[in-house]
Amino acid sequence: SLDRPDAYVQPRPEALADPTECTIAEAAWLIRAGKLTPQRLVEAMLERISTYDGVYQAFNLVLADAAIAAARDAARRPRQGALHGIPLAVKDNYYTEGVRTTANSFLFENFVPPYDATAVARLKAGGAILLGKTQMGPLATTRATTPAGVITTVNAWAPANRNVDPGGSSTGTATAVAARMATSGIGTQTGGSITSPSNAQNLTGLKPTMGRVSAAGIIPLTYTRDHPGPLARDAKDAAIMLTAMAGADPADPRSQGLPDVPDLIDAATPVYRRNRVRLRWDTRIGV
């Protein structure tokens, strides 16, 4: 369940001052407390996208009207947990029902899927809001460029220098999250396409165990090596995202027969003793 005490974190001062600074756990705390509405959070993200994405080029499609409508609907529905009303950036190789999904390739430039990828459907079921589709390496091969190879998305920490590598191929999702234009997001990894852009842009990216997250409804680079996973602000947000996404799916045989999903949120929650962070158990680290 995503509706549990350790999925909520009291916001830092900068998050209280600006909703775009919120982690998932902080935004969820504010929404639960009635101090922030999903619509206000979505509108803050859309305002940043409108102001800055001309430079960052993180998104190739922004679903402003649909996101605001979803946020208004979220305010009317019972709260579902930590992802309720949270705006996410989705890499453009995930199927999104009724929304163009191109994998940044001429092959799919007019493809509109009839259903959501399993991972997207599970995030939506948890209350998340699709903010837009993000730019990626063509067919998930390189850092984000046009299909012809011209660099598009830049590193959020050095937007004026296109030579600073933002990582790829989940470049757009990483830049959107790092630039505070989405609270969190999802990408895919075949070689280093989640961990590389996360490392380059100061995020927590997770490449889960093969099959832990269903790859059904994702345009593949290679069926035998593709891993869907989160790109998040911190470890707790990554745990919240992966908890929502993970689990067996009849549409992906690789996802079946695995051990139960562990308590990721608890694992990402620091243990304090006498106001100091402590190890959960005695640990020896060596070579």
PDB file of C-alpha atoms in Angstrom:
ATOM      1  CA  SER A   1       0.000   0.000   0.000  1.00  0.00           C
ATOM      2  CA  LEU A   2       1.114   3.542  -0.718  1.00  0.00           C
ATOM      3  CA  ASP A   3      -1.094   4.990   2.024  1.00  0.00           C
ATOM      4  CA  ARG A   4       1.179   4.412   4.996  1.00  0.00           C
ATOM      5  CA  PRO A   5       2.977   6.711   7.436  1.00  0.00           C
ATOM      6  CA  ASP A   6       6.492   6.174   6.088  1.00  0.00           C
ATOM      7  CA  ALA A   7       5.408   7.204   2.562  1.00  0.00           C
ATOM      8  CA  TYR A   8       4.874  10.793   3.776  1.00  0.00           C
ATOM      9  CA  VAL A   9       7.600  13.257   4.739  1.00  0.00           C
ATOM     10  CA  GLN A  10       7.140  16.673   6.336  1.00  0.00           C
ATOM     11  CA  PRO A  11       8.298  19.183   3.698  1.00  0.00           C
ATOM     12  CA  ARG A  12      11.521  21.163   3.835  1.00  0.00           C
ATOM     13  CA  PRO A  13      11.195  24.983   3.876  1.00  0.00           C
ATOM     14  CA  GLU A  14      12.007  25.250   0.160  1.00  0.00           C
ATOM     15  CA  ALA A  15       9.270  22.743  -0.652  1.00  0.00           C
ATOM     16  CA  LEU A  16       6.775  24.722   1.411  1.00  0.00           C
ATOM     17  CA  ALA A  17       7.730  27.853  -0.523  1.00  0.00           C
ATOM     18  CA  ASP A  18       7.566  26.278  -3.987  1.00  0.00           C
ATOM     19  CA  PRO A  19       5.513  23.150  -4.878  1.00  0.00           C
ATOM     20  CA  THR A  20       7.889  22.271  -7.719  1.00  0.00           C
ATOM     21  CA  GLU A  21      10.607  21.628  -5.110  1.00  0.00           C
ATOM     22  CA  CYS A  22       8.529  18.909  -3.434  1.00  0.00           C
ATOM     23  CA  THR A  23       9.521  15.288  -3.539  1.00  0.00           C
ATOM     24  CA  ILE A  24       6.646  12.820  -3.929  1.00  0.00           C
ATOM     25  CA  ALA A  25       6.685  12.150  -0.192  1.00  0.00           C
ATOM     26  CA  GLU A  26       6.596  15.885   0.618  1.00  0.00           C
ATOM     27  CA  ALA A  27       3.841  16.677  -1.877  1.00  0.00           C
ATOM     28  CA  ALA A  28       1.853  13.711  -0.567  1.00  0.00           C
ATOM     29  CA  TRP A  29       2.208  15.068   2.986  1.00  0.00           C
ATOM     30  CA  LEU A  30       0.926  18.478   1.875  1.00  0.00           C
ATOM     31  CA  ILE A  31      -1.982  17.005  -0.108  1.00  0.00           C
ATOM     32  CA  ARG A  32      -2.956  14.768   2.805  1.00  0.00           C
ATOM     33  CA  ALA A  33      -2.828  17.770   5.159  1.00  0.00           C
ATOM     34  CA  GLY A  34      -4.993  19.870   2.841  1.00  0.00           C
ATOM     35  CA  LYS A  35      -2.194  22.413   2.330  1.00  0.00           C
ATOM     36  CA  LEU A  36      -1.714  21.692  -1.393  1.00  0.00           C
ATOM     37  CA  THR A  37      -4.154  20.595  -4.067  1.00  0.00           C
ATOM     38  CA  PRO A  38      -3.245  18.366  -7.013  1.00  0.00           C
ATOM     39  CA  GLN A  39      -4.369  21.157  -9.336  1.00  0.00           C
ATOM     40  CA  ARG A  40      -2.010  23.682  -7.724  1.00  0.00           C
ATOM     41  CA  LEU A  41       0.861  21.200  -7.998  1.00  0.00           C
ATOM     42  CA  VAL A  42       0.117  20.428 -11.660  1.00  0.00           C
ATOM     43  CA  GLU A  43      -0.257  24.121 -12.507  1.00  0.00           C
ATOM     44  CA  ALA A  44       3.090  24.898 -10.866  1.00  0.00           C
ATOM     45  CA  MET A  45       4.775  22.237 -13.011  1.00  0.00           C
ATOM     46  CA  LEU A  46       3.066  23.470 -16.170  1.00  0.00           C
ATOM     47  CA  GLU A  47       4.201  27.020 -15.393  1.00  0.00           C
ATOM     48  CA  ARG A  48       7.821  25.846 -15.151  1.00  0.00           C
ATOM     49  CA  ILE A  49       7.483  23.856 -18.360  1.00  0.00           C
ATOM     50  CA  SER A  50       6.082  26.904 -20.152  1.00  0.00           C
ATOM     51  CA  THR A  51       8.912  29.072 -18.832  1.00  0.00           C
ATOM     52  CA  TYR A  52      11.911  26.787 -19.189  1.00  0.00           C
ATOM     53  CA  ASP A  53      11.304  23.833 -21.486  1.00  0.00           C
ATOM     54  CA  GLY A  54      12.110  25.867 -24.568  1.00  0.00           C
ATOM     55  CA  VAL A  55      15.698  25.604 -23.324  1.00  0.00           C
ATOM     56  CA  TYR A  56      15.629  22.189 -21.632  1.00  0.00           C
ATOM     57  CA  GLN A  57      13.595  20.401 -24.343  1.00  0.00           C
ATOM     58  CA  ALA A  58      12.712  17.631 -21.890  1.00  0.00           C
ATOM     59  CA  PHE A  59       9.188  17.077 -23.203  1.00  0.00           C
ATOM     60  CA  ASN A  60       8.066  16.218 -26.707  1.00  0.00           C
ATOM     61  CA  LEU A  61       4.388  16.360 -25.711  1.00  0.00           C
ATOM     62  CA  VAL A  62       2.795  18.229 -22.791  1.00  0.00           C
ATOM     63  CA  LEU A  63      -0.747  17.236 -21.840  1.00  0.00           C
ATOM     64  CA  ALA A  64      -1.680  20.445 -20.041  1.00  0.00           C
ATOM     65  CA  ASP A  65      -5.470  20.334 -20.368  1.00  0.00           C
ATOM     66  CA  ALA A  66      -5.705  16.614 -19.602  1.00  0.00           C
ATOM     67  CA  ALA A  67      -3.366  16.968 -16.595  1.00  0.00           C
ATOM     68  CA  ILE A  68      -5.406  19.816 -15.105  1.00  0.00           C
ATOM     69  CA  ALA A  69      -8.622  17.861 -15.654  1.00  0.00           C
ATOM     70  CA  ALA A  70      -7.074  14.810 -13.968  1.00  0.00           C
ATOM     71  CA  ALA A  71      -5.912  16.981 -11.051  1.00  0.00           C
ATOM     72  CA  ARG A  72      -9.417  18.384 -10.557  1.00  0.00           C
ATOM     73  CA  ASP A  73     -10.785  14.854 -10.631  1.00  0.00           C
ATOM     74  CA  ALA A  74      -8.184  13.738  -8.080  1.00  0.00           C
ATOM     75  CA  ALA A  75      -9.392  16.444  -5.700  1.00  0.00           C
ATOM     76  CA  ARG A  76     -12.912  14.999  -5.855  1.00  0.00           C
ATOM     77  CA  ARG A  77     -11.920  11.373  -5.343  1.00  0.00           C
ATOM     78  CA  PRO A  78     -10.883   9.650  -2.096  1.00  0.00           C
ATOM     79  CA  ARG A  79      -7.136   9.925  -1.541  1.00  0.00           C
ATOM     80  CA  GLN A  80      -5.349   6.773  -2.713  1.00  0.00           C
ATOM     81  CA  GLY A  81      -1.955   7.183  -1.088  1.00  0.00           C
ATOM     82  CA  ALA A  82       1.366   8.842  -1.746  1.00  0.00           C
ATOM     83  CA  LEU A  83       0.939   9.060  -5.540  1.00  0.00           C
ATOM     84  CA  HIS A  84      -2.509  10.657  -5.385  1.00  0.00           C
ATOM     85  CA  GLY A  85      -2.405  13.817  -7.506  1.00  0.00           C
ATOM     86  CA  ILE A  86       1.330  13.563  -8.259  1.00  0.00           C
ATOM     87  CA  PRO A  87       2.349  14.743 -11.781  1.00  0.00           C
ATOM     88  CA  LEU A  88       4.760  12.392 -13.566  1.00  0.00           C
ATOM     89  CA  ALA A  89       6.896  12.543 -16.707  1.00  0.00           C
ATOM     90  CA  VAL A  90       6.723   9.414 -18.874  1.00  0.00           C
ATOM     91  CA  LYS A  91       9.348   8.371 -21.409  1.00  0.00           C
ATOM     92  CA  ASP A  92       7.883   8.291 -24.891  1.00  0.00           C
ATOM     93  CA  ASN A  93       8.334   4.564 -25.431  1.00  0.00           C
ATOM     94  CA  TYR A  94       5.630   3.706 -22.844  1.00  0.00           C
ATOM     95  CA  TYR A  95       2.195   3.169 -24.375  1.00  0.00           C
ATOM     96  CA  THR A  96      -0.246   5.854 -23.224  1.00  0.00           C
ATOM     97  CA  GLU A  97      -3.878   5.311 -24.152  1.00  0.00           C
ATOM     98  CA  GLY A  98      -5.053   7.808 -26.767  1.00  0.00           C
ATOM     99  CA  VAL A  99      -1.760   9.730 -26.557  1.00  0.00           C
ATOM    100  CA  ARG A 100       0.868   9.602 -29.280  1.00  0.00           C
ATOM    101  CA  THR A 101       3.805   7.308 -28.447  1.00  0.00           C
ATOM    102  CA  THR A 102       6.715   7.686 -30.854  1.00  0.00           C
ATOM    103  CA  ALA A 103       9.849   6.267 -29.162  1.00  0.00           C
ATOM    104  CA  ASN A 104      11.360   9.308 -30.928  1.00  0.00           C
ATOM    105  CA  SER A 105      11.446   7.411 -34.208  1.00  0.00           C
ATOM    106  CA  PHE A 106      10.136   7.982 -37.697  1.00  0.00           C
ATOM    107  CA  LEU A 107       8.747   4.432 -37.465  1.00  0.00           C
ATOM    108  CA  PHE A 108       6.210   5.396 -34.766  1.00  0.00           C
ATOM    109  CA  GLU A 109       5.655   9.106 -35.458  1.00  0.00           C
ATOM    110  CA  ASN A 110       1.880   8.633 -35.869  1.00  0.00           C
ATOM    111  CA  PHE A 111       1.338   5.744 -33.432  1.00  0.00           C
ATOM    112  CA  VAL A 112      -1.469   6.245 -30.878  1.00  0.00           C
ATOM    113  CA  PRO A 113      -1.769   3.220 -28.533  1.00  0.00           C
ATOM    114  CA  PRO A 114      -5.230   1.917 -27.617  1.00  0.00           C
ATOM    115  CA  TYR A 115      -4.181   1.189 -24.008  1.00  0.00           C
ATOM    116  CA  ASP A 116      -1.628   2.124 -21.333  1.00  0.00           C
ATOM    117  CA  ALA A 117       1.560   0.194 -20.673  1.00  0.00           C
ATOM    118  CA  THR A 118       1.151  -1.899 -17.519  1.00  0.00           C
ATOM    119  CA  ALA A 119       3.549   0.339 -15.564  1.00  0.00           C
ATOM    120  CA  VAL A 120       1.673   3.481 -16.603  1.00  0.00           C
ATOM    121  CA  ALA A 121      -1.680   1.897 -15.747  1.00  0.00           C
ATOM    122  CA  ARG A 122      -0.423   0.958 -12.271  1.00  0.00           C
ATOM    123  CA  LEU A 123       0.883   4.457 -11.581  1.00  0.00           C
ATOM    124  CA  LYS A 124      -2.439   5.939 -12.691  1.00  0.00           C
ATOM    125  CA  ALA A 125      -4.283   3.436 -10.511  1.00  0.00           C
ATOM    126  CA  GLY A 126      -2.282   4.836  -7.600  1.00  0.00           C
ATOM    127  CA  GLY A 127      -3.575   8.308  -8.416  1.00  0.00           C
ATOM    128  CA  ALA A 128      -0.644   9.658 -10.434  1.00  0.00           C
ATOM    129  CA  ILE A 129      -1.217  12.197 -13.208  1.00  0.00           C
ATOM    130  CA  LEU A 130       0.396  12.021 -16.646  1.00  0.00           C
ATOM    131  CA  LEU A 131       1.994  15.406 -17.228  1.00  0.00           C
ATOM    132  CA  GLY A 132       3.510  14.622 -20.613  1.00  0.00           C
ATOM    133  CA  LYS A 133       5.743  12.382 -22.718  1.00  0.00           C
ATOM    134  CA  THR A 134       9.480  12.978 -22.564  1.00  0.00           C
ATOM    135  CA  GLN A 135      12.166  13.185 -25.196  1.00  0.00           C
ATOM    136  CA  MET A 136      14.484  10.200 -25.503  1.00  0.00           C
ATOM    137  CA  GLY A 137      17.199   8.731 -27.631  1.00  0.00           C
ATOM    138  CA  PRO A 138      15.755   7.445 -30.917  1.00  0.00           C
ATOM    139  CA  LEU A 139      14.354   3.983 -30.148  1.00  0.00           C
ATOM    140  CA  ALA A 140      16.147   4.221 -26.768  1.00  0.00           C
ATOM    141  CA  THR A 141      19.639   4.102 -28.247  1.00  0.00           C
ATOM    142  CA  THR A 142      21.485   7.316 -27.275  1.00  0.00           C
ATOM    143  CA  ARG A 143      21.063  10.574 -25.357  1.00  0.00           C
ATOM    144  CA  ALA A 144      18.023  12.500 -26.584  1.00  0.00           C
ATOM    145  CA  THR A 145      18.372  13.765 -30.131  1.00  0.00           C
ATOM    146  CA  THR A 146      16.078  14.166 -33.077  1.00  0.00           C
ATOM    147  CA  PRO A 147      15.625  10.961 -35.092  1.00  0.00           C
ATOM    148  CA  ALA A 148      18.218  12.456 -37.438  1.00  0.00           C
ATOM    149  CA  GLY A 149      20.753  12.763 -34.608  1.00  0.00           C
ATOM    150  CA  VAL A 150      20.614  16.485 -33.710  1.00  0.00           C
ATOM    151  CA  ILE A 151      21.003  17.078 -29.941  1.00  0.00           C
ATOM    152  CA  THR A 152      17.800  18.228 -28.229  1.00  0.00           C
ATOM    153  CA  THR A 153      17.521  17.743 -24.454  1.00  0.00           C
ATOM    154  CA  VAL A 154      20.209  19.343 -22.280  1.00  0.00           C
ATOM    155  CA  ASN A 155      21.465  18.660 -18.770  1.00  0.00           C
ATOM    156  CA  ALA A 156      19.297  20.496 -16.219  1.00  0.00           C
ATOM    157  CA  TRP A 157      22.412  21.523 -14.291  1.00  0.00           C
ATOM    158  CA  ALA A 158      24.136  23.094 -17.307  1.00  0.00           C
ATOM    159  CA  PRO A 159      21.380  24.051 -19.766  1.00  0.00           C
ATOM    160  CA  ALA A 160      23.541  26.601 -21.583  1.00  0.00           C
ATOM    161  CA  ASN A 161      26.197  24.007 -22.480  1.00  0.00           C
ATOM    162  CA  ARG A 162      24.849  21.344 -24.805  1.00  0.00           C
ATOM    163  CA  ASN A 163      28.144  19.457 -24.522  1.00  0.00           C
ATOM    164  CA  VAL A 164      27.469  18.571 -20.866  1.00  0.00           C
ATOM    165  CA  ASP A 165      26.109  15.049 -21.217  1.00  0.00           C
ATOM    166  CA  PRO A 166      22.623  14.668 -19.662  1.00  0.00           C
ATOM    167  CA  GLY A 167      22.767  10.886 -19.993  1.00  0.00           C
ATOM    168  CA  GLY A 168      20.476   8.722 -22.047  1.00  0.00           C
ATOM    169  CA  SER A 169      18.337   7.306 -23.364  1.00  0.00           C
ATOM    170  CA  SER A 170      15.845   8.357 -20.657  1.00  0.00           C
ATOM    171  CA  THR A 171      17.189  11.886 -21.040  1.00  0.00           C
ATOM    172  CA  GLY A 172      13.911  13.791 -21.111  1.00  0.00           C
ATOM    173  CA  THR A 173      12.541  12.188 -17.965  1.00  0.00           C
ATOM    174  CA  ALA A 174      15.785  12.876 -16.085  1.00  0.00           C
ATOM    175  CA  THR A 175      15.903  16.503 -17.209  1.00  0.00           C
ATOM    176  CA  ALA A 176      12.206  17.046 -16.458  1.00  0.00           C
ATOM    177  CA  VAL A 177      12.610  15.753 -12.883  1.00  0.00           C
ATOM    178  CA  ALA A 178      15.964  17.451 -12.238  1.00  0.00           C
ATOM    179  CA  ALA A 179      14.665  20.773 -13.630  1.00  0.00           C
ATOM    180  CA  ARG A 180      11.629  20.614 -11.311  1.00  0.00           C
ATOM    181  CA  MET A 181       9.198  20.295 -14.226  1.00  0.00           C
ATOM    182  CA  ALA A 182       7.778  16.987 -12.901  1.00  0.00           C
ATOM    183  CA  THR A 183       7.700  15.543  -9.400  1.00  0.00           C
ATOM    184  CA  SER A 184       9.049  12.211 -10.624  1.00  0.00           C
ATOM    185  CA  GLY A 185       9.144  10.093 -13.776  1.00  0.00           C
ATOM    186  CA  ILE A 186       9.797   6.789 -15.472  1.00  0.00           C
ATOM    187  CA  GLY A 187      12.230   5.541 -18.068  1.00  0.00           C
ATOM    188  CA  THR A 188      13.676   2.321 -19.425  1.00  0.00           C
ATOM    189  CA  GLN A 189      17.142   0.801 -19.346  1.00  0.00           C
ATOM    190  CA  THR A 190      18.784  -1.673 -21.685  1.00  0.00           C
ATOM    191  CA  GLY A 191      22.408  -0.782 -20.953  1.00  0.00           C
ATOM    192  CA  GLY A 192      22.544   2.363 -18.813  1.00  0.00           C
ATOM    193  CA  SER A 193      19.524   4.352 -19.865  1.00  0.00           C
ATOM    194  CA  ILE A 194      18.109   4.956 -16.354  1.00  0.00           C
ATOM    195  CA  THR A 195      21.255   4.950 -14.242  1.00  0.00           C
ATOM    196  CA  SER A 196      23.324   7.099 -16.620  1.00  0.00           C
ATOM    197  CA  PRO A 197      20.963  10.109 -16.813  1.00  0.00           C
ATOM    198  CA  SER A 198      20.208   9.782 -13.086  1.00  0.00           C
ATOM    199  CA  ASN A 199      23.911   9.893 -12.306  1.00  0.00           C
ATOM    200  CA  ALA A 200      24.435  12.823 -14.677  1.00  0.00           C
ATOM    201  CA  GLN A 201      21.585  14.857 -13.175  1.00  0.00           C
ATOM    202  CA  ASN A 202      21.736  14.082  -9.430  1.00  0.00           C
ATOM    203  CA  LEU A 203      18.703  11.782  -9.286  1.00  0.00           C
ATOM    204  CA  THR A 204      17.976   8.359  -7.820  1.00  0.00           C
ATOM    205  CA  GLY A 205      17.368   5.997 -10.722  1.00  0.00           C
ATOM    206  CA  LEU A 206      16.613   2.306 -10.324  1.00  0.00           C
ATOM    207  CA  LYS A 207      17.060  -0.474 -12.841  1.00  0.00           C
ATOM    208  CA  PRO A 208      14.953  -3.178 -11.166  1.00  0.00           C
ATOM    209  CA  THR A 209      15.585  -6.896 -11.387  1.00  0.00           C
ATOM    210  CA  MET A 210      14.535  -8.300 -14.770  1.00  0.00           C
ATOM    211  CA  GLY A 211      10.783  -8.845 -14.672  1.00  0.00           C
ATOM    212  CA  ARG A 212      10.192  -6.975 -11.426  1.00  0.00           C
ATOM    213  CA  VAL A 213       8.296  -4.375 -13.506  1.00  0.00           C
ATOM    214  CA  SER A 214       6.299  -5.519 -16.504  1.00  0.00           C
ATOM    215  CA  ALA A 215       7.606  -4.382 -19.877  1.00  0.00           C
ATOM    216  CA  ALA A 216       4.201  -4.962 -21.516  1.00  0.00           C
ATOM    217  CA  GLY A 217       3.204  -1.951 -23.556  1.00  0.00           C
ATOM    218  CA  ILE A 218       6.715  -0.571 -23.988  1.00  0.00           C
ATOM    219  CA  ILE A 219       8.303  -0.187 -27.418  1.00  0.00           C
ATOM    220  CA  PRO A 220      11.416  -2.351 -26.951  1.00  0.00           C
ATOM    221  CA  LEU A 221      15.041  -1.867 -27.757  1.00  0.00           C
ATOM    222  CA  THR A 222      15.645  -5.529 -26.960  1.00  0.00           C
ATOM    223  CA  TYR A 223      13.134  -7.842 -25.298  1.00  0.00           C
ATOM    224  CA  THR A 224      15.842  -9.710 -23.389  1.00  0.00           C
ATOM    225  CA  ARG A 225      17.466  -6.713 -21.670  1.00  0.00           C
ATOM    226  CA  ASP A 226      14.865  -3.972 -21.238  1.00  0.00           C
ATOM    227  CA  HIS A 227      14.011  -2.841 -17.682  1.00  0.00           C
ATOM    228  CA  PRO A 228      11.344  -0.244 -16.848  1.00  0.00           C
ATOM    229  CA  GLY A 229      12.064   1.823 -13.747  1.00  0.00           C
ATOM    230  CA  PRO A 230      11.807   5.163 -11.938  1.00  0.00           C
ATOM    231  CA  LEU A 231      13.937   8.296 -12.081  1.00  0.00           C
ATOM    232  CA  ALA A 232      13.225  10.142  -8.841  1.00  0.00           C
ATOM    233  CA  ARG A 233      14.408  12.964  -6.577  1.00  0.00           C
ATOM    234  CA  ASP A 234      15.551  10.637  -3.783  1.00  0.00           C
ATOM    235  CA  ALA A 235      15.523   7.046  -2.574  1.00  0.00           C
ATOM    236  CA  LYS A 236      12.123   7.223  -0.884  1.00  0.00           C
ATOM    237  CA  ASP A 237      10.493   8.595  -4.042  1.00  0.00           C
ATOM    238  CA  ALA A 238      12.120   5.840  -6.095  1.00  0.00           C
ATOM    239  CA  ALA A 239      10.760   3.290  -3.597  1.00  0.00           C
ATOM    240  CA  ILE A 240       7.249   4.760  -3.840  1.00  0.00           C
ATOM    241  CA  MET A 241       7.368   4.674  -7.630  1.00  0.00           C
ATOM    242  CA  LEU A 242       8.742   1.140  -7.836  1.00  0.00           C
ATOM    243  CA  THR A 243       6.233  -0.144  -5.278  1.00  0.00           C
ATOM    244  CA  ALA A 244       3.426   1.118  -7.507  1.00  0.00           C
ATOM    245  CA  MET A 245       4.960  -0.251 -10.719  1.00  0.00           C
ATOM    246  CA  ALA A 246       6.197  -3.657  -9.583  1.00  0.00           C
ATOM    247  CA  GLY A 247       4.458  -7.013  -9.628  1.00  0.00           C
ATOM    248  CA  ALA A 248       3.463  -9.927 -11.812  1.00  0.00           C
ATOM    249  CA  ASP A 249       1.662  -9.248 -15.085  1.00  0.00           C
ATOM    250  CA  PRO A 250       0.096 -11.952 -17.281  1.00  0.00           C
ATOM    251  CA  ALA A 251       1.099  -9.889 -20.321  1.00  0.00           C
ATOM    252  CA  ASP A 252       4.828 -10.264 -19.521  1.00  0.00           C
ATOM    253  CA  PRO A 253       6.026 -13.806 -18.730  1.00  0.00           C
ATOM    254  CA  ARG A 254       9.288 -12.436 -17.307  1.00  0.00           C
ATOM    255  CA  SER A 255       7.339 -10.782 -14.496  1.00  0.00           C
ATOM    256  CA  GLN A 256       5.850 -14.036 -13.239  1.00  0.00           C
ATOM    257  CA  GLY A 257       7.316 -16.423 -10.672  1.00  0.00           C
ATOM    258  CA  LEU A 258       9.532 -13.851  -8.949  1.00  0.00           C
ATOM    259  CA  PRO A 259       9.725 -13.462  -5.156  1.00  0.00           C
ATOM    260  CA  ASP A 260       7.212 -11.084  -3.612  1.00  0.00           C
ATOM    261  CA  VAL A 261       8.021  -7.381  -3.920  1.00  0.00           C
ATOM    262  CA  PRO A 262       9.906  -6.450  -0.734  1.00  0.00           C
ATOM    263  CA  ASP A 263       8.979  -3.507   1.480  1.00  0.00           C
ATOM    264  CA  LEU A 264      10.881  -0.932  -0.547  1.00  0.00           C
ATOM    265  CA  ILE A 265       9.477   2.126   1.247  1.00  0.00           C
ATOM    266  CA  ASP A 266      10.575   0.817   4.634  1.00  0.00           C
ATOM    267  CA  ALA A 267      14.011   0.044   3.200  1.00  0.00           C
ATOM    268  CA  ALA A 268      14.304   3.647   1.976  1.00  0.00           C
ATOM    269  CA  THR A 269      13.292   5.135   5.340  1.00  0.00           C
ATOM    270  CA  PRO A 270      16.246   6.142   7.552  1.00  0.00           C
ATOM    271  CA  VAL A 271      16.465   4.644  11.028  1.00  0.00           C
ATOM    272  CA  TYR A 272      17.225   7.169  13.777  1.00  0.00           C
ATOM    273  CA  ARG A 273      18.533   6.494  17.258  1.00  0.00           C
ATOM    274  CA  ARG A 274      19.094   9.483  19.541  1.00  0.00           C
ATOM    275  CA  ASN A 275      18.573  11.809  16.579  1.00  0.00           C
ATOM    276  CA  ARG A 276      21.308  10.176  14.523  1.00  0.00           C
ATOM    277  CA  VAL A 277      20.905   8.013  11.443  1.00  0.00           C
ATOM    278  CA  ARG A 278      21.946   4.462  12.210  1.00  0.00           C
ATOM    279  CA  LEU A 279      22.520   1.293  10.241  1.00  0.00           C
ATOM    280  CA  ARG A 280      19.574  -1.099  10.351  1.00  0.00           C
ATOM    281  CA  TRP A 281      21.912  -3.956  11.130  1.00  0.00           C
ATOM    282  CA  ASP A 282      25.622  -4.510  11.576  1.00  0.00           C
ATOM    283  CA  THR A 283      27.215  -4.327   8.150  1.00  0.00           C
ATOM    284  CA  ARG A 284      30.696  -5.182   6.931  1.00  0.00           C
ATOM    285  CA  ILE A 285      31.743  -3.517   3.686  1.00  0.00           C
ATOM    286  CA  GLY A 286      34.880  -4.791   2.006  1.00  0.00           C
ATOM    287  CA  VAL A 287      36.519  -6.124  -1.104  1.00  0.00           C
TER     288      VAL A 287
END
